[in-house]
Amino acid sequence: MFKLVIDPQKELGYIHPEVQGHFSEHLGRCIYEGVYVGENSDIPNINGMRKDVVEALSELHIPVLRWPGGCFADEYHWKDGIGEKSKRKKMINTNWGGVVEDNSFGTHEYMELCRQLGCKTYINGNVGSGTVQEMSEWVEYMTFDGVSPMAELRKQNGHEAPWTVDYFGVGNENWGCGGNMLPEYYADQFRRYQSYVKNYDPNKKISKIACGPNAQDYEWTETVLRQCHKLSGSWNNAHGFMDGISLHYYTLPYDWSKKGAATGFNEKEWYMTLSKTLFMEELVRKHSAIIESFDPDGNIALIVDEWGTWYDVEEGTNPGFLYQQNTMRDALVAGINLNIFNKHCNRVKMANIAQLVNVLQAVILTEGDRMIKTPTYHVFNMYKHHQGGTLVASHINADTIGLEKEYMVPNLHESCSKDKNGKYHITLANLSCSDPYDIETTLTGNPVKSVKAQIVEGKMDAKNTFDEPDTVSVKDFDSVSSENDKIRFTIPACSVMLLEVELA
Ligand code: AHR
């Protein structure tokens, strides 16, 4: 019997809805085909956005969507993506397959997509190959409500009112595809570029995100923070140069030379993948400690704006398109990461899974006019109840399991939050691909009035396909009993559960 202890009296912080954010790049079939098909497509759409995809994504209450990249962001020139579509410049997408980018999805289309999704906006600017002027004008184009060249241009292009830019990323992976910079150099660039990300509307502050480290590059975090964390003293920078610093960490079963297959893997690879996922906890803890040393008041957020699994591409697909299947293993990866973000909610204020549709650990896959929801989608659908909740203290006396010493993992992984109506949501993952476990949950002295449970479960490589789209889905889980402050049930192997609890 494993004991999951929840202490409702210990409220530990606010879970920003944005930790369940998404990332969409001009990469493979994410934007084009995946989300945007154009107004003249036979695929049902509203202003060019696929109706089926927007509807499915809306159910997840997507809080924020990052765009246009990724590596693409640092070669993107926003003016190529505005105005009459037939006249927009075509470019080569050097990072992702060398395909032609026709710029038919640009700023106006992105804003329209966010409008349809009802989500916040997170634009990633170009530091690697763009100018300060270009970045500054983009912000003016999007957010200025007065008389200015860029505001006029926006109006000429059919959008009278300014949009809201909630978050602005000053470069992406500038230690790599975004310019191969050293941290000292990037920090200087960040100070300069961010000066021109102006807050034209004092009531709609743009949160500025600095490019953060690649995984465990703690020196990058330390250097950028040291050079950029201080107050600038300028009129629109009352909170300092930065509101957040990003972290990118992908889960690869092996390494960058041989990542491993998305399906047809063995038990050893299952545990390797989960143990590498759990490394996120150490990364978040250590980078947070560095941020804390410069910003003890918690004003600078850690923004995990790229995370998820990265496997070898599906056979027969363009290697530059990063198209991969999604199984119960990905459901576990999602459940573990989202639990980790919850538990670090005082520093991790946004996270964006890579990527939205058809790329890496996508929540949706499309093929022509067909669409499927992946196991990862269903986990997000259960976890959405944590959005905007209060983190509540929880602990489980987990065992250590696995096949190899190097890749041992806890058998169970949990987090708990309380929503604004006083309901508790406990998410629990069983990391064993073979064993169910008896669980006794205690709400420490608080009698339970009602409990409802849902589950995403299946064999470790269970997946949804276009012919069998519902092999993995969210199901009600009735075998739960409660007595006083205890809830008892058996969690099946290889599953992620949600318990919704009302106290008496
Ligand atoms: O998500 C795919 C790529 O991974 C992004 O473009 C880049 O930022 C990262 O290396």
Coordinates of C-alpha atoms and ligand atoms in Angstrom, one line a residue:
M1 CA 0.0 0.0 0.0
F2 CA 1.4 3.4 -1.0
K3 CA 0.5 6.4 1.1
L4 CA -0.3 9.7 -0.7
V5 CA -0.6 12.4 1.9
I6 CA -2.3 15.7 1.1
D7 CA -2.3 18.5 3.6
P8 CA -5.1 20.9 2.6
Q9 CA -4.0 23.4 5.2
K10 CA -0.7 23.9 3.5
E11 CA -1.2 26.1 0.5
L12 CA 2.1 26.7 -1.3
G13 CA 1.5 29.1 -4.2
Y14 CA -0.4 30.0 -7.3
I15 CA -0.3 27.7 -10.3
H16 CA -0.1 30.1 -13.3
P17 CA -2.3 28.8 -16.1
E18 CA 0.6 29.5 -18.5
V19 CA 2.5 26.4 -17.2
Q20 CA 0.2 24.5 -19.6
G21 CA 1.2 26.7 -22.5
H22 CA 2.1 25.6 -26.0
F23 CA 4.6 26.4 -28.7
S24 CA 4.0 26.6 -32.4
E25 CA 6.8 27.1 -34.9
H26 CA 7.1 27.4 -38.7
L27 CA 8.4 23.9 -38.7
G28 CA 7.2 21.0 -40.8
R29 CA 3.4 20.7 -40.6
C30 CA 2.8 22.6 -37.4
I31 CA 1.5 25.9 -38.7
Y32 CA 0.8 25.0 -42.3
E33 CA -1.6 22.1 -42.6
G34 CA -1.7 21.6 -38.8
V35 CA -3.4 24.8 -37.8
Y36 CA -3.5 27.0 -40.9
V37 CA -5.0 25.8 -44.2
G38 CA -6.0 29.2 -45.7
E39 CA -9.5 30.6 -46.3
N40 CA -9.9 28.7 -49.6
S41 CA -9.2 25.3 -48.3
D42 CA -11.7 22.5 -48.5
I43 CA -10.9 21.7 -44.9
P44 CA -13.5 23.5 -42.8
N45 CA -11.9 26.6 -41.4
I46 CA -12.6 30.0 -39.9
N47 CA -10.4 32.7 -41.4
G48 CA -8.0 30.0 -42.5
M49 CA -7.7 28.2 -39.1
R50 CA -8.8 24.6 -39.1
K51 CA -12.1 24.3 -37.2
D52 CA -11.4 20.8 -35.9
V53 CA -8.0 21.7 -34.5
V54 CA -9.1 25.0 -32.9
E55 CA -12.1 23.2 -31.4
A56 CA -9.9 20.5 -29.9
L57 CA -7.3 22.9 -28.6
S58 CA -10.0 25.1 -27.1
E59 CA -11.2 22.2 -24.9
L60 CA -7.7 22.2 -23.3
H61 CA -8.1 25.9 -22.3
I62 CA -4.8 26.7 -23.9
P63 CA -3.5 29.6 -21.8
V64 CA -0.7 30.9 -24.1
L65 CA 0.8 30.2 -27.4
R66 CA 4.4 30.9 -28.3
W67 CA 5.3 31.8 -31.9
P68 CA 7.0 31.9 -34.5
G69 CA 9.9 29.9 -33.2
G70 CA 12.2 28.3 -32.1
C71 CA 15.2 28.6 -34.4
F72 CA 12.8 30.0 -37.1
A73 CA 12.3 33.1 -34.9
D74 CA 15.9 34.2 -35.3
E75 CA 15.7 34.3 -39.1
Y76 CA 12.1 35.6 -39.3
H77 CA 11.6 39.1 -40.6
W78 CA 8.1 40.0 -39.6
K79 CA 7.5 42.5 -42.4
D80 CA 7.6 39.7 -44.9
G81 CA 4.5 38.3 -43.2
I82 CA 2.1 41.2 -43.5
G83 CA 0.0 42.8 -46.2
E84 CA -1.5 41.3 -49.3
K85 CA -0.7 37.6 -49.3
S86 CA 0.1 37.2 -52.9
K87 CA 2.8 39.9 -52.5
R88 CA 4.4 38.5 -49.4
K89 CA 8.0 37.5 -49.8
K90 CA 8.9 33.8 -50.0
M91 CA 11.9 32.6 -48.0
I92 CA 13.8 29.5 -47.4
N93 CA 13.3 27.8 -44.0
T94 CA 16.9 27.0 -43.4
N95 CA 16.5 25.2 -40.1
W96 CA 13.6 23.0 -41.0
G97 CA 14.0 21.0 -44.2
G98 CA 15.0 23.9 -46.5
V99 CA 11.4 24.3 -47.7
V100 CA 9.8 27.4 -49.1
E101 CA 8.1 29.6 -46.5
D102 CA 5.5 31.7 -48.2
N103 CA 4.7 33.9 -45.2
S104 CA 1.0 33.4 -45.6
F105 CA 0.8 33.0 -41.9
G106 CA 2.1 36.1 -40.3
T107 CA 1.4 38.5 -37.4
H108 CA -2.3 39.0 -38.3
E109 CA -2.9 35.3 -38.7
Y110 CA -1.2 34.5 -35.4
M111 CA -3.2 37.1 -33.6
E112 CA -6.4 35.7 -35.2
L113 CA -5.4 32.2 -34.0
C114 CA -4.9 33.4 -30.5
R115 CA -8.3 35.2 -30.6
Q116 CA -10.0 32.0 -31.7
L117 CA -8.2 30.0 -29.0
G118 CA -8.9 32.8 -26.4
C119 CA -5.2 32.5 -25.2
K120 CA -2.5 34.9 -24.3
T121 CA 0.2 35.9 -26.9
Y122 CA 3.9 35.1 -26.7
I123 CA 5.9 36.5 -29.6
N124 CA 9.5 35.5 -30.0
G125 CA 11.7 38.3 -31.5
N126 CA 14.7 38.0 -33.8
V127 CA 18.0 38.8 -32.2
G128 CA 20.2 36.4 -34.2
S129 CA 19.7 38.0 -37.6
G130 CA 17.4 40.9 -37.0
T131 CA 18.0 44.5 -36.0
V132 CA 17.0 46.5 -33.0
Q133 CA 14.9 48.6 -35.3
E134 CA 13.1 45.6 -36.7
M135 CA 12.2 44.3 -33.3
S136 CA 11.2 47.7 -32.0
E137 CA 9.0 48.3 -35.0
W138 CA 7.3 44.9 -34.6
V139 CA 6.3 45.8 -31.1
E140 CA 5.1 49.3 -32.3
Y141 CA 3.1 47.6 -35.1
M142 CA 1.4 45.2 -32.8
T143 CA 0.7 47.4 -29.7
F144 CA 0.7 51.1 -30.4
D145 CA -2.6 52.9 -30.4
G146 CA -1.5 56.3 -31.6
V147 CA -0.2 58.0 -34.7
S148 CA 3.1 56.4 -35.8
P149 CA 4.4 54.8 -39.0
M150 CA 3.9 51.3 -37.7
A151 CA 0.5 51.9 -36.3
E152 CA -0.5 53.4 -39.6
L153 CA 0.8 50.4 -41.5
R154 CA -1.2 48.0 -39.3
K155 CA -4.3 50.0 -40.0
Q156 CA -3.6 49.9 -43.7
N157 CA -3.4 46.2 -43.4
G158 CA -6.8 46.0 -42.0
H159 CA -6.4 46.0 -38.2
E160 CA -7.4 49.3 -36.6
A161 CA -7.0 48.4 -33.0
P162 CA -3.7 47.3 -31.5
W163 CA -3.3 43.8 -30.2
T164 CA -2.1 42.7 -26.8
V165 CA 1.3 41.2 -26.6
D166 CA 1.5 39.5 -23.3
Y167 CA 5.0 38.0 -23.5
F168 CA 8.0 38.9 -25.8
G169 CA 11.0 36.6 -26.1
V170 CA 14.2 38.5 -26.9
G171 CA 15.8 35.9 -29.1
N172 CA 15.7 32.1 -29.0
E173 CA 18.6 29.7 -28.2
N174 CA 21.1 32.5 -28.8
W175 CA 23.8 30.1 -27.6
G176 CA 23.0 27.9 -30.7
C177 CA 20.8 28.5 -33.7
G178 CA 20.1 32.0 -32.6
G179 CA 23.6 33.3 -33.3
N180 CA 26.0 31.0 -31.4
M181 CA 26.6 33.8 -28.8
L182 CA 28.6 33.6 -25.6
P183 CA 26.5 34.4 -22.5
E184 CA 28.3 37.7 -21.9
Y185 CA 27.7 38.8 -25.4
Y186 CA 24.0 37.7 -25.4
A187 CA 23.5 39.5 -22.1
D188 CA 24.7 42.7 -23.6
Q189 CA 22.5 42.2 -26.6
F190 CA 19.6 41.4 -24.4
R191 CA 20.1 44.7 -22.5
R192 CA 20.1 46.6 -25.7
Y193 CA 17.3 44.9 -27.6
Q194 CA 14.9 44.8 -24.7
S195 CA 15.3 48.6 -24.3
Y196 CA 13.2 49.0 -27.4
V197 CA 10.5 46.6 -26.5
K198 CA 8.3 49.5 -25.3
N199 CA 5.2 49.4 -23.2
Y200 CA 3.0 51.7 -25.3
D201 CA 0.1 51.0 -23.0
P202 CA 1.0 51.2 -19.4
N203 CA -2.0 49.1 -18.5
K204 CA -0.8 46.2 -20.7
K205 CA 2.7 45.5 -19.7
I206 CA 4.7 43.3 -22.1
S207 CA 6.6 40.7 -20.1
K208 CA 10.1 40.3 -21.5
I209 CA 11.7 36.9 -21.6
A210 CA 15.5 36.6 -21.9
C211 CA 17.0 33.6 -23.7
G212 CA 17.9 31.1 -21.1
P213 CA 20.1 28.1 -21.0
N214 CA 20.3 24.9 -22.9
A215 CA 19.4 22.3 -20.2
Q216 CA 22.2 22.2 -17.5
D217 CA 24.2 25.2 -18.7
Y218 CA 24.2 26.9 -15.4
E219 CA 26.9 29.3 -16.4
W220 CA 24.6 30.8 -19.0
T221 CA 21.9 31.5 -16.4
E222 CA 24.4 32.9 -13.9
T223 CA 25.9 35.2 -16.5
V224 CA 22.7 36.5 -18.0
L225 CA 21.2 37.1 -14.6
R226 CA 24.3 38.8 -13.3
Q227 CA 24.4 41.2 -16.2
C228 CA 20.7 41.8 -16.7
H229 CA 18.7 41.4 -13.5
K230 CA 19.1 44.9 -12.1
L231 CA 16.6 47.7 -12.4
S232 CA 17.3 49.9 -15.4
G233 CA 15.7 53.0 -14.0
S234 CA 14.1 53.9 -17.4
W235 CA 10.5 54.9 -17.4
N236 CA 8.9 51.7 -18.8
N237 CA 11.2 49.3 -17.1
A238 CA 10.0 49.6 -13.6
H239 CA 10.4 45.9 -13.0
G240 CA 13.9 45.7 -14.4
F241 CA 15.3 44.4 -17.7
M242 CA 13.7 41.0 -17.6
D243 CA 10.5 39.4 -16.3
G244 CA 11.6 35.9 -17.1
I245 CA 14.4 33.7 -18.4
S246 CA 13.7 30.7 -20.5
L247 CA 14.9 27.1 -20.1
H248 CA 14.9 24.5 -22.9
Y249 CA 15.1 20.8 -22.1
Y250 CA 13.9 18.0 -24.3
T251 CA 13.5 14.3 -23.3
L252 CA 15.5 12.0 -25.6
P253 CA 15.7 8.3 -24.8
Y254 CA 19.3 8.2 -26.0
D255 CA 21.1 11.3 -27.3
W256 CA 21.2 13.7 -30.2
S257 CA 23.0 11.3 -32.6
K258 CA 20.5 8.4 -32.0
K259 CA 17.4 9.7 -30.3
G260 CA 15.3 6.5 -30.3
A261 CA 12.0 5.5 -31.8
A262 CA 8.7 7.0 -30.9
T263 CA 6.9 3.6 -31.0
G264 CA 8.0 0.0 -30.8
F265 CA 10.4 0.7 -27.9
N266 CA 11.2 -1.8 -25.1
E267 CA 11.0 -1.6 -21.3
K268 CA 14.5 -0.4 -21.0
E269 CA 13.8 2.5 -23.2
W270 CA 10.6 3.2 -21.3
Y271 CA 12.6 3.7 -18.0
M272 CA 15.4 5.6 -19.8
T273 CA 12.9 8.0 -21.1
L274 CA 11.1 8.6 -17.8
S275 CA 14.3 8.9 -15.9
K276 CA 15.5 11.6 -18.4
T277 CA 12.2 13.3 -18.0
L278 CA 12.6 13.5 -14.2
F279 CA 15.9 15.4 -14.8
M280 CA 13.6 18.4 -15.4
E281 CA 13.1 18.5 -11.6
E282 CA 16.9 19.0 -11.0
L283 CA 17.1 21.5 -13.8
V284 CA 14.2 23.6 -12.5
R285 CA 15.6 23.5 -8.9
K286 CA 19.1 24.4 -9.8
H287 CA 18.3 27.2 -12.3
S288 CA 15.7 28.5 -9.8
A289 CA 18.3 28.7 -7.1
I290 CA 20.5 30.8 -9.4
I291 CA 17.6 33.1 -10.2
E292 CA 16.8 33.3 -6.5
S293 CA 20.3 34.4 -5.6
F294 CA 19.7 37.5 -7.8
D295 CA 16.0 37.9 -7.3
P296 CA 14.9 36.7 -3.9
D297 CA 11.5 38.5 -4.3
G298 CA 10.5 36.1 -7.1
N299 CA 9.9 38.7 -9.8
I300 CA 11.9 36.9 -12.5
A301 CA 10.2 33.8 -13.7
L302 CA 11.7 30.6 -15.0
I303 CA 9.9 30.0 -18.4
V304 CA 10.3 26.5 -19.6
D305 CA 9.3 27.5 -23.1
E306 CA 10.4 24.3 -24.9
W307 CA 10.0 20.9 -23.4
G308 CA 8.8 17.4 -24.5
T309 CA 10.0 14.3 -26.1
W310 CA 12.2 14.3 -29.2
Y311 CA 12.5 11.0 -31.1
D312 CA 13.7 9.9 -34.5
V313 CA 11.2 11.0 -37.1
E314 CA 8.6 8.6 -38.4
E315 CA 9.9 6.6 -41.3
G316 CA 9.3 8.1 -44.7
T317 CA 8.8 11.6 -43.4
N318 CA 11.0 14.6 -44.0
P319 CA 13.8 14.6 -41.3
G320 CA 13.5 18.3 -41.0
F321 CA 9.8 18.2 -40.1
L322 CA 10.2 16.4 -36.8
Y323 CA 7.0 14.4 -37.1
Q324 CA 6.7 11.7 -34.5
Q325 CA 4.0 9.4 -33.0
N326 CA 2.9 9.7 -29.5
T327 CA 2.2 6.9 -27.0
M328 CA 1.4 6.2 -23.4
R329 CA 5.1 6.9 -22.7
D330 CA 4.5 10.5 -23.9
A331 CA 1.4 10.7 -21.6
L332 CA 3.6 9.8 -18.7
V333 CA 6.3 12.3 -19.8
A334 CA 3.6 15.0 -19.9
G335 CA 2.1 14.0 -16.5
I336 CA 5.5 14.1 -14.8
N337 CA 6.6 17.4 -16.3
L338 CA 3.3 19.1 -15.5
N339 CA 3.5 17.8 -11.9
I340 CA 7.0 19.2 -11.7
F341 CA 5.9 22.6 -12.9
N342 CA 3.1 22.6 -10.4
K343 CA 5.5 21.9 -7.6
H344 CA 7.7 24.8 -8.6
C345 CA 4.9 27.2 -9.3
N346 CA 6.5 30.0 -7.3
R347 CA 9.3 30.3 -9.9
V348 CA 8.0 28.4 -13.0
K349 CA 5.3 30.8 -14.3
M350 CA 5.1 29.5 -17.9
A351 CA 6.0 26.4 -19.8
N352 CA 5.3 25.6 -23.5
I353 CA 5.3 22.0 -24.8
A354 CA 7.0 21.5 -28.1
Q355 CA 5.0 21.6 -30.3
L356 CA 1.3 22.2 -30.8
V357 CA 0.4 20.1 -33.9
N358 CA 2.4 17.5 -36.0
V359 CA 5.8 18.3 -34.5
L360 CA 7.6 16.5 -31.6
Q361 CA 5.4 15.8 -28.6
A362 CA 2.3 17.2 -30.2
V363 CA -1.2 17.1 -28.7
I364 CA -2.7 16.8 -32.1
L365 CA -1.7 15.0 -35.3
T366 CA -3.3 15.7 -38.7
E367 CA -3.4 13.9 -42.0
G368 CA -5.3 15.8 -44.7
D369 CA -8.7 16.6 -43.3
R370 CA -8.3 14.1 -40.5
M371 CA -7.2 14.8 -37.0
I372 CA -6.4 12.8 -33.9
K373 CA -5.8 13.6 -30.3
T374 CA -2.7 12.1 -28.9
P375 CA -2.2 10.5 -25.4
T376 CA -0.5 13.7 -24.5
Y377 CA -3.6 15.7 -25.4
H378 CA -5.7 13.6 -23.0
V379 CA -3.2 14.2 -20.1
F380 CA -3.4 18.0 -20.7
N381 CA -7.2 17.6 -20.7
M382 CA -7.2 16.1 -17.2
Y383 CA -4.5 18.5 -15.9
K384 CA -6.3 21.6 -17.1
H385 CA -8.1 21.7 -13.7
H386 CA -4.8 22.7 -12.1
Q387 CA -4.7 26.0 -14.1
G388 CA -5.1 29.0 -11.8
G389 CA -5.3 26.7 -8.8
T390 CA -3.4 26.9 -5.5
L391 CA -0.6 24.3 -5.0
V392 CA -1.4 22.2 -2.0
A393 CA 1.3 20.2 -0.1
S394 CA 1.4 16.5 -1.1
H395 CA 3.8 13.7 -0.7
I396 CA 3.8 10.0 -1.7
N397 CA 6.1 7.3 -0.2
A398 CA 7.2 6.1 -3.7
D399 CA 9.4 3.0 -4.3
T400 CA 12.3 3.1 -6.8
I401 CA 11.8 0.9 -9.8
G402 CA 13.6 0.3 -13.2
L403 CA 15.8 -2.2 -15.0
E404 CA 19.2 -0.4 -14.9
K405 CA 20.9 1.4 -12.0
E406 CA 21.4 4.5 -14.1
Y407 CA 17.8 4.8 -15.0
M408 CA 15.8 4.1 -11.9
V409 CA 12.6 6.2 -11.3
P410 CA 10.0 6.6 -8.6
N411 CA 7.0 4.3 -9.2
L412 CA 4.6 7.1 -8.5
H413 CA 4.6 10.9 -9.1
E414 CA 2.0 13.4 -8.0
S415 CA 0.8 16.9 -7.5
C416 CA -2.3 18.5 -6.0
S417 CA -4.1 21.9 -6.3
K418 CA -7.2 23.5 -5.0
D419 CA -9.4 25.4 -7.4
K420 CA -11.3 28.6 -6.7
N421 CA -14.5 26.6 -5.8
G422 CA -12.6 24.7 -3.1
K423 CA -12.3 21.4 -5.0
Y424 CA -9.0 19.6 -4.9
H425 CA -7.4 18.1 -8.0
I426 CA -4.8 15.4 -7.5
T427 CA -2.9 14.1 -10.5
L428 CA -1.0 10.9 -10.1
A429 CA 1.2 9.0 -12.5
N430 CA 2.2 5.3 -12.3
L431 CA 5.6 5.0 -13.9
S432 CA 5.7 1.3 -13.9
C433 CA 5.0 -0.3 -17.3
S434 CA 4.0 -3.6 -15.6
D435 CA 2.7 -3.1 -12.0
P436 CA -0.5 -1.7 -10.5
Y437 CA -0.3 -0.2 -7.0
D438 CA -2.7 0.1 -4.1
I439 CA -3.0 3.7 -3.0
E440 CA -4.3 5.1 0.2
T441 CA -4.7 8.9 0.0
T442 CA -5.1 10.8 3.2
L443 CA -6.5 14.3 3.3
T444 CA -5.0 14.7 6.8
G445 CA -8.1 15.0 9.1
N446 CA -10.4 16.5 6.5
P447 CA -13.4 14.1 5.8
V448 CA -14.1 13.6 2.1
K449 CA -17.5 14.5 0.8
S450 CA -17.1 13.2 -2.7
V451 CA -14.5 11.9 -5.1
K452 CA -14.5 11.5 -8.9
A453 CA -11.7 10.0 -10.8
Q454 CA -10.5 9.9 -14.5
I455 CA -7.7 8.0 -16.1
V456 CA -5.6 7.8 -19.2
E457 CA -4.1 4.3 -19.4
G458 CA -2.9 1.6 -21.9
K459 CA 0.0 -0.5 -22.8
M460 CA 3.3 1.4 -22.7
D461 CA 3.3 1.9 -26.5
A462 CA -0.4 2.3 -27.0
K463 CA -1.2 5.1 -29.4
N464 CA -3.9 6.7 -31.4
T465 CA -3.9 6.4 -35.2
F466 CA -6.0 7.8 -37.9
D467 CA -7.8 4.4 -38.3
E468 CA -8.0 3.8 -34.5
P469 CA -8.2 7.3 -33.0
D470 CA -9.6 6.4 -29.6
T471 CA -7.3 3.6 -28.4
V472 CA -6.1 6.0 -25.7
S473 CA -8.5 8.5 -24.2
V474 CA -9.7 9.9 -20.9
K475 CA -12.1 7.4 -19.2
D476 CA -14.0 7.7 -15.9
F477 CA -12.5 5.5 -13.2
D478 CA -15.1 4.3 -10.8
S479 CA -13.1 1.9 -8.6
V480 CA -12.4 4.5 -5.9
S481 CA -13.8 4.3 -2.3
S482 CA -13.6 6.9 0.4
E483 CA -14.0 6.8 4.2
N484 CA -13.5 9.8 6.5
D485 CA -10.3 11.4 5.3
K486 CA -9.1 8.5 3.2
I487 CA -9.5 7.6 -0.5
R488 CA -8.5 4.1 -1.6
F489 CA -8.0 2.7 -5.1
T490 CA -5.6 0.7 -7.2
I491 CA -3.8 2.7 -9.9
P492 CA -3.2 0.5 -13.0
A493 CA 0.3 0.1 -14.5
C494 CA 1.3 2.7 -17.0
S495 CA -1.4 5.3 -16.3
V496 CA -2.1 8.9 -15.4
M497 CA -5.0 9.7 -13.1
L498 CA -7.0 12.7 -11.9
L499 CA -8.9 12.7 -8.7
E500 CA -11.4 15.5 -8.0
V501 CA -12.1 15.7 -4.3
E502 CA -14.7 17.7 -2.4
L503 CA -14.2 18.0 1.4
A504 CA -17.1 17.8 3.7
Ligands
AHR1 O1 11.3 22.7 -31.2 C1 12.3 22.5 -32.2 C2 13.6 23.3 -32.0 O2 14.2 22.9 -30.8 C3 13.4 24.8 -31.8 O3 13.3 25.4 -33.0 C4 14.6 25.2 -31.1 O4 14.4 26.3 -30.3 C5 15.0 24.0 -30.3 O5 16.3 23.6 -30.5

